[in-house]
Short mmCIF file of C-alpha atoms in Angstrom, two decimals:
data_model
loop_
_atom_site.label_atom_id
_atom_site.label_comp_id
_atom_site.label_asym_id
_atom_site.label_seq_id
_atom_site.Cartn_x
_atom_site.Cartn_y
_atom_site.Cartn_z
CA MET A 1 -243.10 -145.35 64.64
CA VAL A 2 -241.88 -142.24 62.37
CA GLN A 3 -241.93 -143.56 58.69
CA LYS A 4 -238.84 -142.85 56.98
CA VAL A 5 -238.43 -142.05 53.54
CA TYR A 6 -234.87 -142.02 51.81
CA VAL A 7 -234.39 -139.52 49.12
CA THR A 8 -231.07 -139.83 46.64
CA TYR A 9 -229.05 -137.03 45.34
CA ASN A 10 -230.24 -138.21 41.92
CA GLU A 11 -233.88 -137.48 42.77
CA ILE A 12 -233.16 -134.27 44.29
CA HIS A 13 -231.38 -133.38 41.21
CA LYS A 14 -234.19 -134.33 38.89
CA LEU A 15 -236.98 -132.55 41.19
CA CYS A 16 -235.12 -129.28 40.69
CA GLN A 17 -234.70 -129.90 37.06
CA THR A 18 -238.61 -130.29 36.47
CA SER A 19 -239.08 -127.26 38.63
CA ALA A 20 -236.42 -124.83 36.92
CA GLU A 21 -238.72 -123.93 33.93
CA LYS A 22 -241.56 -122.84 36.17
CA ILE A 23 -239.43 -120.62 38.18
CA LEU A 24 -237.84 -118.95 35.39
CA ASN A 25 -241.14 -118.17 33.55
CA ASP A 26 -243.22 -117.03 36.69
CA PHE A 27 -240.57 -115.98 39.30
CA GLN A 28 -237.82 -114.55 37.37
CA PRO A 29 -235.23 -114.57 40.18
CA ASN A 30 -232.41 -111.96 40.49
CA LEU A 31 -231.45 -113.59 43.67
CA ILE A 32 -231.25 -117.08 45.66
CA ILE A 33 -231.31 -117.04 49.36
CA ALA A 34 -230.55 -120.66 50.69
CA ILE A 35 -232.18 -121.48 54.10
CA GLY A 36 -229.60 -123.46 55.84
CA GLY A 37 -228.68 -126.21 56.12
CA GLY A 38 -231.16 -127.83 54.06
CA GLY A 39 -231.81 -125.37 51.35
CA TYR A 40 -227.81 -125.39 50.34
CA VAL A 41 -227.92 -128.43 48.00
CA PRO A 42 -231.01 -127.71 46.32
CA ALA A 43 -230.38 -124.12 45.65
CA ARG A 44 -226.84 -124.82 44.06
CA ILE A 45 -228.32 -127.46 42.03
CA LEU A 46 -231.14 -125.11 40.89
CA ARG A 47 -229.11 -122.09 39.67
CA SER A 48 -227.78 -124.73 37.12
CA PHE A 49 -230.83 -124.88 35.74
CA LEU A 50 -231.98 -121.38 36.17
CA LYS A 51 -229.11 -120.13 34.36
CA ARG A 52 -229.82 -118.79 30.51
CA PRO A 53 -227.46 -118.65 27.86
CA GLY A 54 -225.56 -115.09 27.67
CA THR A 55 -226.67 -114.54 31.29
CA PRO A 56 -224.45 -114.50 34.60
CA ASN A 57 -225.57 -117.13 37.32
CA ILE A 58 -227.99 -116.08 39.50
CA PRO A 59 -226.31 -115.34 43.00
CA ILE A 60 -227.12 -117.43 45.93
CA GLN A 61 -226.96 -115.85 49.82
CA ALA A 62 -227.46 -117.84 52.52
CA ILE A 63 -229.55 -117.38 55.90
CA GLY A 64 -229.41 -119.68 58.86
CA LEU A 65 -232.45 -120.80 60.88
CA SER A 66 -232.88 -123.60 63.06
CA LEU A 67 -236.42 -125.32 64.04
CA TYR A 68 -235.65 -128.75 64.69
CA GLU A 69 -234.71 -130.43 67.99
CA THR A 70 -233.14 -134.05 68.44
CA LEU A 71 -235.29 -136.14 70.09
CA GLY A 72 -233.56 -138.49 72.63
CA THR A 73 -230.14 -139.94 72.39
CA ASP A 74 -230.61 -143.33 70.63
CA GLY A 75 -231.02 -141.80 66.97
CA PRO A 76 -230.90 -139.12 64.52
CA VAL A 77 -234.83 -138.69 64.51
CA GLU A 78 -236.11 -135.14 65.06
CA GLU A 79 -239.23 -133.31 65.48
CA PRO A 80 -240.17 -129.52 64.66
CA GLY A 81 -239.54 -127.11 67.58
CA THR A 82 -241.71 -124.30 68.28
CA LYS A 83 -239.11 -121.57 68.19
CA VAL A 84 -237.25 -120.21 65.18
CA THR A 85 -233.42 -119.48 66.27
CA ARG A 86 -231.84 -117.08 63.62
CA THR A 87 -228.17 -118.27 63.43
CA GLN A 88 -226.93 -116.17 60.06
CA TRP A 89 -228.64 -113.28 58.29
CA LEU A 90 -227.97 -111.29 55.57
CA ASP A 91 -226.53 -107.61 55.75
CA LEU A 92 -228.84 -105.18 54.17
CA SER A 93 -227.04 -102.58 55.24
CA SER A 94 -224.16 -103.30 52.66
CA LEU A 95 -224.22 -101.43 49.30
CA GLU A 96 -224.47 -104.99 47.65
CA MET A 97 -227.61 -105.98 49.65
CA SER A 98 -229.30 -102.49 49.27
CA ASN A 99 -228.82 -103.35 45.52
CA LEU A 100 -231.41 -106.35 45.80
CA ILE A 101 -234.20 -103.77 46.58
CA GLY A 102 -236.86 -104.00 43.87
CA LYS A 103 -235.84 -107.35 42.60
CA ASN A 104 -237.33 -110.80 42.68
CA ILE A 105 -235.88 -113.14 45.40
CA LEU A 106 -236.54 -116.69 45.53
CA ILE A 107 -236.08 -118.25 48.88
CA VAL A 108 -235.08 -122.09 48.87
CA ASP A 109 -235.44 -124.86 51.61
CA GLU A 110 -235.60 -128.44 51.18
CA VAL A 111 -238.98 -129.15 52.95
CA ASP A 112 -242.07 -127.37 53.99
CA ASP A 113 -243.06 -129.29 57.20
CA THR A 114 -244.77 -127.08 59.36
CA ARG A 115 -244.23 -123.72 57.61
CA THR A 116 -242.89 -121.97 60.72
CA THR A 117 -239.25 -121.54 59.24
CA LEU A 118 -240.71 -120.13 55.90
CA GLU A 119 -243.15 -118.17 57.59
CA TYR A 120 -240.06 -116.46 59.63
CA ALA A 121 -238.15 -116.09 56.69
CA VAL A 122 -240.44 -114.18 54.70
CA ARG A 123 -241.63 -112.06 57.40
CA GLU A 124 -238.01 -111.05 58.40
CA LEU A 125 -236.86 -110.73 55.00
CA GLU A 126 -239.73 -108.40 54.19
CA LYS A 127 -239.08 -106.31 56.84
CA ASP A 128 -235.33 -105.66 56.67
CA VAL A 129 -235.94 -105.31 52.88
CA GLU A 130 -238.55 -102.39 53.49
CA ARG A 131 -236.20 -100.75 56.08
CA ALA A 132 -233.27 -100.79 53.63
CA ARG A 133 -235.45 -99.40 50.83
CA LYS A 134 -236.79 -96.51 53.20
CA GLN A 135 -232.69 -95.74 54.23
CA SER A 136 -231.79 -95.81 50.57
CA GLY A 137 -234.67 -93.39 49.14
CA LYS A 138 -235.10 -95.80 46.68
CA GLY A 139 -238.73 -94.60 46.32
CA GLU A 140 -241.94 -97.56 46.16
CA GLN A 141 -239.88 -100.18 44.35
CA ARG A 142 -241.28 -103.50 45.19
CA THR A 143 -239.16 -106.57 46.22
CA CYS A 144 -241.02 -109.76 45.34
CA PHE A 145 -240.30 -112.94 47.14
CA SER A 146 -241.06 -116.62 45.89
CA ILE A 147 -240.49 -119.55 47.38
CA PHE A 148 -239.13 -123.19 46.36
CA VAL A 149 -239.14 -126.11 48.13
CA VAL A 150 -238.11 -129.83 47.15
CA HIS A 151 -240.88 -131.27 49.51
CA ASN A 152 -244.01 -130.16 50.89
CA LYS A 153 -245.39 -132.52 53.68
CA ASP A 154 -249.51 -132.52 53.01
CA LYS A 155 -250.47 -131.79 56.66
CA PRO A 156 -251.56 -129.02 58.70
CA LYS A 157 -249.49 -126.01 59.11
CA ARG A 158 -248.38 -124.01 62.00
CA GLY A 159 -247.14 -121.11 59.99
CA HIS A 160 -248.81 -119.07 57.27
CA LEU A 161 -247.23 -117.14 54.16
CA PRO A 162 -248.56 -114.00 52.89
CA THR A 163 -251.60 -113.98 50.73
CA ASP A 164 -250.61 -112.21 48.06
CA MET A 165 -247.90 -114.76 47.99
CA MET A 166 -250.30 -117.55 47.51
CA GLU A 167 -252.66 -115.88 45.51
CA GLU A 168 -250.31 -114.61 42.97
CA LYS A 169 -248.36 -118.48 43.21
CA ARG A 170 -245.34 -117.58 44.07
CA TYR A 171 -244.71 -120.62 46.20
CA LEU A 172 -243.57 -124.04 44.36
CA ALA A 173 -243.17 -127.40 45.59
CA ALA A 174 -241.47 -129.87 43.47
CA LYS A 175 -243.29 -132.70 45.32
CA THR A 176 -245.98 -133.31 47.74
CA VAL A 177 -245.60 -135.90 50.32
CA GLY A 178 -247.51 -137.57 53.32
CA ASP A 179 -246.45 -136.41 56.85
CA VAL A 180 -243.10 -138.86 56.71
CA TRP A 181 -239.61 -138.31 57.95
CA ILE A 182 -237.48 -137.62 54.90
CA CYS A 183 -233.89 -138.59 54.99
CA TYR A 184 -232.08 -136.26 52.71
CA PRO A 185 -228.53 -137.50 51.48
CA TRP A 186 -226.61 -134.80 52.75
CA GLU A 187 -227.57 -135.75 56.47
CA ALA A 188 -226.27 -139.41 56.00
CA THR A 189 -222.99 -140.49 57.49
CA ASP A 190 -222.64 -143.66 55.10
CA ILE A 191 -224.01 -142.71 51.47
CA ASP A 192 -223.71 -145.77 50.34
CA GLU A 193 -226.15 -147.32 52.90
CA HIS A 194 -228.36 -144.55 52.77
CA ASP A 195 -228.63 -144.93 48.78
CA LYS A 196 -229.45 -148.73 49.50
CA LEU A 197 -232.11 -148.10 51.87
CA ALA A 198 -233.42 -145.62 49.18
CA GLU A 199 -233.31 -148.44 46.61
CA SER A 200 -234.94 -151.18 48.91
CA GLN A 201 -237.84 -149.17 50.01
CA PRO A 202 -241.52 -149.08 48.36
CA SER A 203 -242.06 -146.89 45.48
#
């Protein structure tokens, strides 16, 4: 039986807060790209802690990727699928998106499970930015991608991230956990019950 771990909004908030200083110092993002739907809330919380006095908020864009599939009909338990489905993407042909060439971009998701979704996101974004760079004639400007996840599951990964990203430590997980099913608060239909379950589980 799958072990469930219930995580509260308060825990997510604090994990983002404790990660913000390292992200600011090491990644220095100009843009946040949230992977929907799990990356939306962490990205918004994180932005509050990444704002420096006298500077504008870091803009957030969103991409939609689907990998998980429901198991059966008797509950919300899901397991990773094998194919990534792109449901929403950036328009890198627009003037606003082309201005991202040569900038530092932080990709945010809630969990690194099989790493398949993250691999797809980085690979496709790098390809799109490179295509936009060539079309814009902006020379050899490097667009640097980094990743932040709230939770990393300590398990063998199906997906792989670029070697230079890992060597340059442009990957950060706020917390590493075992191979458990993490129940996030934004998935709950009864938040009071969710918080009770989180409070009653072993620490």
